PDB file of C-alpha atoms in Angstrom:
ATOM      1  CA  MET A   1      -0.098  -0.209  -0.019  1.00 37.00           C
ATOM      2  CA  LYS A   2       0.916   3.496  -0.889  1.00 42.00           C
ATOM      3  CA  PRO A   3       1.767   5.706   1.900  1.00 39.00           C
ATOM      4  CA  GLU A   4      -0.039   8.224   0.720  1.00 48.00           C
ATOM      5  CA  GLN A   5      -3.283   5.841   0.493  1.00 50.00           C
ATOM      6  CA  SER A   6      -2.735   4.536   4.202  1.00 66.00           C
ATOM      7  CA  THR A   7      -5.193   6.952   6.040  1.00 69.00           C
ATOM      8  CA  LEU A   8      -8.144   5.578   3.541  1.00 76.00           C
ATOM      9  CA  GLY A   9     -11.106   4.164   4.487  1.00 83.00           C
ATOM     10  CA  LYS A  10     -10.037   4.167   8.279  1.00 90.00           C
ATOM     11  CA  ILE A  11     -12.537   5.582  11.216  1.00 92.00           C
ATOM     12  CA  GLY A  12     -11.969   7.652  14.107  1.00 93.00           C
ATOM     13  CA  ALA A  13     -14.737   7.332  16.535  1.00 91.00           C
ATOM     14  CA  THR A  14     -15.858   9.353  19.987  1.00 90.00           C
ATOM     15  CA  LYS A  15     -19.093   9.337  22.157  1.00 87.00           C
ATOM     16  CA  THR A  16     -20.888  13.034  23.330  1.00 85.00           C
ATOM     17  CA  VAL A  17     -23.105  14.379  24.851  1.00 82.00           C
ATOM     18  CA  LEU A  18     -26.363  15.482  22.513  1.00 77.00           C
ATOM     19  CA  VAL A  19     -28.965  17.902  24.794  1.00 74.00           C
ATOM     20  CA  PHE A  20     -32.299  18.920  22.878  1.00 69.00           C
ATOM     21  CA  GLU A  21     -35.667  19.820  23.867  1.00 68.00           C
ATOM     22  CA  SER A  22     -38.280  17.313  23.078  1.00 66.00           C
ATOM     23  CA  GLY A  23     -41.754  18.464  24.348  1.00 72.00           C
ATOM     24  CA  GLY A  24     -40.726  21.549  25.680  1.00 78.00           C
ATOM     25  CA  ASP A  25     -38.208  19.815  27.730  1.00 79.00           C
ATOM     26  CA  PRO A  26     -34.283  19.626  27.662  1.00 78.00           C
ATOM     27  CA  LYS A  27     -32.793  16.141  27.292  1.00 73.00           C
ATOM     28  CA  ALA A  28     -29.220  14.968  27.241  1.00 76.00           C
ATOM     29  CA  VAL A  29     -28.602  11.504  25.452  1.00 77.00           C
ATOM     30  CA  ILE A  30     -24.882   9.753  24.597  1.00 80.00           C
ATOM     31  CA  THR A  31     -24.543   9.392  20.490  1.00 82.00           C
ATOM     32  CA  ASP A  32     -21.265   8.354  18.827  1.00 86.00           C
ATOM     33  CA  LEU A  33     -19.589  10.101  16.282  1.00 89.00           C
ATOM     34  CA  THR A  34     -17.926   8.387  13.651  1.00 91.00           C
ATOM     35  CA  VAL A  35     -15.627   9.698  11.421  1.00 94.00           C
ATOM     36  CA  ARG A  36     -14.489   7.977   7.566  1.00 93.00           C
ATOM     37  CA  VAL A  37     -10.975   8.988   6.051  1.00 91.00           C
ATOM     38  CA  VAL A  38     -12.394   9.535   2.424  1.00 87.00           C
ATOM     39  CA  GLU A  39     -10.582  10.091  -1.146  1.00 77.00           C
ATOM     40  CA  ARG A  40      -9.826  13.814  -1.513  1.00 73.00           C
ATOM     41  CA  SER A  41     -12.228  15.118  -3.500  1.00 72.00           C
ATOM     42  CA  GLU A  42     -13.057  18.669  -5.827  1.00 69.00           C
ATOM     43  CA  LYS A  43     -16.077  19.032  -3.827  1.00 74.00           C
ATOM     44  CA  ASP A  44     -16.981  18.479   0.017  1.00 72.00           C
ATOM     45  CA  VAL A  45     -14.251  18.036   2.396  1.00 86.00           C
ATOM     46  CA  LEU A  46     -16.749  16.820   4.818  1.00 90.00           C
ATOM     47  CA  THR A  47     -20.014  15.197   4.239  1.00 89.00           C
ATOM     48  CA  PHE A  48     -22.468  14.915   6.993  1.00 89.00           C
ATOM     49  CA  THR A  49     -24.312  11.345   7.098  1.00 86.00           C
ATOM     50  CA  GLY A  50     -26.756   9.525   9.378  1.00 79.00           C
ATOM     51  CA  PRO A  51     -29.836   9.292  11.285  1.00 76.00           C
ATOM     52  CA  VAL A  52     -28.491  12.309  13.364  1.00 79.00           C
ATOM     53  CA  GLU A  53     -28.864  16.139  11.732  1.00 82.00           C
ATOM     54  CA  PHE A  54     -25.883  18.589  12.087  1.00 86.00           C
ATOM     55  CA  GLU A  55     -27.265  21.964  11.018  1.00 88.00           C
ATOM     56  CA  THR A  56     -25.983  23.741   8.530  1.00 91.00           C
ATOM     57  CA  PRO A  57     -24.017  26.471  10.474  1.00 91.00           C
ATOM     58  CA  THR A  58     -22.960  24.126  12.992  1.00 89.00           C
ATOM     59  CA  GLN A  59     -21.522  21.852   9.216  1.00 91.00           C
ATOM     60  CA  THR A  60     -20.109  25.218   8.813  1.00 92.00           C
ATOM     61  CA  HIS A  61     -18.135  25.586  11.690  1.00 93.00           C
ATOM     62  CA  VAL A  62     -16.855  22.950  12.136  1.00 93.00           C
ATOM     63  CA  ASN A  63     -15.433  22.900   8.362  1.00 92.00           C
ATOM     64  CA  GLU A  64     -14.068  27.072   9.172  1.00 94.00           C
ATOM     65  CA  VAL A  65     -12.834  25.955  12.281  1.00 94.00           C
ATOM     66  CA  VAL A  66     -12.318  22.223  12.933  1.00 94.00           C
ATOM     67  CA  LEU A  67     -10.819  21.099   9.849  1.00 93.00           C
ATOM     68  CA  PRO A  68      -8.305  23.893   9.522  1.00 94.00           C
ATOM     69  CA  LEU A  69      -6.568  22.663  13.201  1.00 95.00           C
ATOM     70  CA  VAL A  70      -7.131  19.040  12.027  1.00 94.00           C
ATOM     71  CA  ASP A  71      -5.439  19.813   8.575  1.00 92.00           C
ATOM     72  CA  ARG A  72      -2.708  21.111  10.155  1.00 94.00           C
ATOM     73  CA  ILE A  73      -2.097  18.797  12.104  1.00 94.00           C
ATOM     74  CA  ALA A  74      -1.723  16.565   9.586  1.00 91.00           C
ATOM     75  CA  TYR A  75       0.982  18.746   7.898  1.00 93.00           C
ATOM     76  CA  LEU A  76       2.892  18.763  11.063  1.00 94.00           C
ATOM     77  CA  LEU A  77       2.214  14.784  11.035  1.00 92.00           C
ATOM     78  CA  ASN A  78       3.520  14.667   7.241  1.00 92.00           C
ATOM     79  CA  ILE A  79      -0.142  13.244   6.103  1.00 88.00           C
ATOM     80  CA  PRO A  80      -1.792  14.119   3.368  1.00 84.00           C
ATOM     81  CA  ARG A  81      -4.802  16.231   3.800  1.00 82.00           C
ATOM     82  CA  ARG A  82      -7.896  13.890   3.916  1.00 85.00           C
ATOM     83  CA  ASP A  83     -11.560  14.439   3.079  1.00 89.00           C
ATOM     84  CA  PHE A  84     -14.049  12.606   5.552  1.00 93.00           C
ATOM     85  CA  THR A  85     -17.254  11.218   6.353  1.00 92.00           C
ATOM     86  CA  ILE A  86     -18.831  11.974   9.320  1.00 92.00           C
ATOM     87  CA  SER A  87     -21.655  10.633  11.248  1.00 89.00           C
ATOM     88  CA  ALA A  88     -24.028  10.236  14.809  1.00 84.00           C
ATOM     89  CA  SER A  89     -26.277   7.990  15.249  1.00 76.00           C
ATOM     90  CA  ASN A  90     -28.410   7.622  18.462  1.00 66.00           C
ATOM     91  CA  LEU A  91     -31.244   5.296  16.973  1.00 55.00           C
ATOM     92  CA  GLN A  92     -32.823   4.222  19.838  1.00 61.00           C
ATOM     93  CA  VAL A  93     -33.500   7.865  21.831  1.00 59.00           C
ATOM     94  CA  ALA A  94     -34.892   9.168  18.292  1.00 55.00           C
ATOM     95  CA  ALA A  95     -37.365   5.873  17.947  1.00 55.00           C
ATOM     96  CA  ASN A  96     -37.957   5.983  21.860  1.00 61.00           C
ATOM     97  CA  LEU A  97     -39.137   9.673  21.831  1.00 58.00           C
ATOM     98  CA  ASP A  98     -40.545   9.733  18.111  1.00 55.00           C
ATOM     99  CA  VAL A  99     -37.980  12.654  17.479  1.00 58.00           C
ATOM    100  CA  GLY A 100     -35.412  13.365  14.521  1.00 62.00           C
ATOM    101  CA  VAL A 101     -31.948  14.886  16.784  1.00 70.00           C
ATOM    102  CA  ARG A 102     -30.394  17.602  15.275  1.00 74.00           C
ATOM    103  CA  VAL A 103     -26.794  18.653  15.910  1.00 78.00           C
ATOM    104  CA  SER A 104     -26.471  22.330  16.480  1.00 80.00           C
ATOM    105  CA  GLY A 105     -23.842  24.352  17.985  1.00 80.00           C
ATOM    106  CA  TYR A 106     -19.921  23.623  18.811  1.00 84.00           C
ATOM    107  CA  SER A 107     -20.355  21.252  21.491  1.00 82.00           C
ATOM    108  CA  ALA A 108     -19.221  18.533  19.456  1.00 84.00           C
ATOM    109  CA  ASP A 109     -15.726  20.328  18.256  1.00 89.00           C
ATOM    110  CA  LEU A 110     -14.110  18.739  20.034  1.00 92.00           C
ATOM    111  CA  PRO A 111     -15.346  15.390  20.199  1.00 92.00           C
ATOM    112  CA  LEU A 112     -14.882  15.675  16.089  1.00 93.00           C
ATOM    113  CA  PHE A 113     -11.654  16.793  16.709  1.00 95.00           C
ATOM    114  CA  VAL A 114     -10.877  13.853  18.211  1.00 95.00           C
ATOM    115  CA  ALA A 115     -12.213  11.232  16.022  1.00 95.00           C
ATOM    116  CA  MET A 116     -10.921  13.166  12.851  1.00 94.00           C
ATOM    117  CA  ILE A 117      -7.247  12.605  14.033  1.00 95.00           C
ATOM    118  CA  SER A 118      -8.488   9.681  15.011  1.00 94.00           C
ATOM    119  CA  ALA A 119      -9.144   8.401  11.911  1.00 93.00           C
ATOM    120  CA  LEU A 120      -6.208  10.307  10.311  1.00 89.00           C
ATOM    121  CA  THR A 121      -3.963   8.788  12.034  1.00 89.00           C
ATOM    122  CA  GLY A 122      -5.342   5.078  11.997  1.00 84.00           C
TER     123      GLY A 122
END
């Protein structure tokens, strides 16, 4: 395997707590965040997938704040820049409460950063 391809397909994962409202009451749930390293493309560097929806301002923030830090660390470690697929899941909570879970704000920054570095470094 070529060194520049060694990180492709690697996965990093962390857990975080998502806080959301359901029926007017705040709820907190532990959620898995998963990041997969994918081939660099001409389009989106970050792709958000899965049953948990990342709101647009949160996606923009991760692209503009978290990703440059990851790219800088990759550069310092001599690892080629990569694209990432990011997903969060907690299907049981969504099913039990009959709600869609949406991520907004910046509390997932650190867990996403850790998962991205973990995936990037294998």
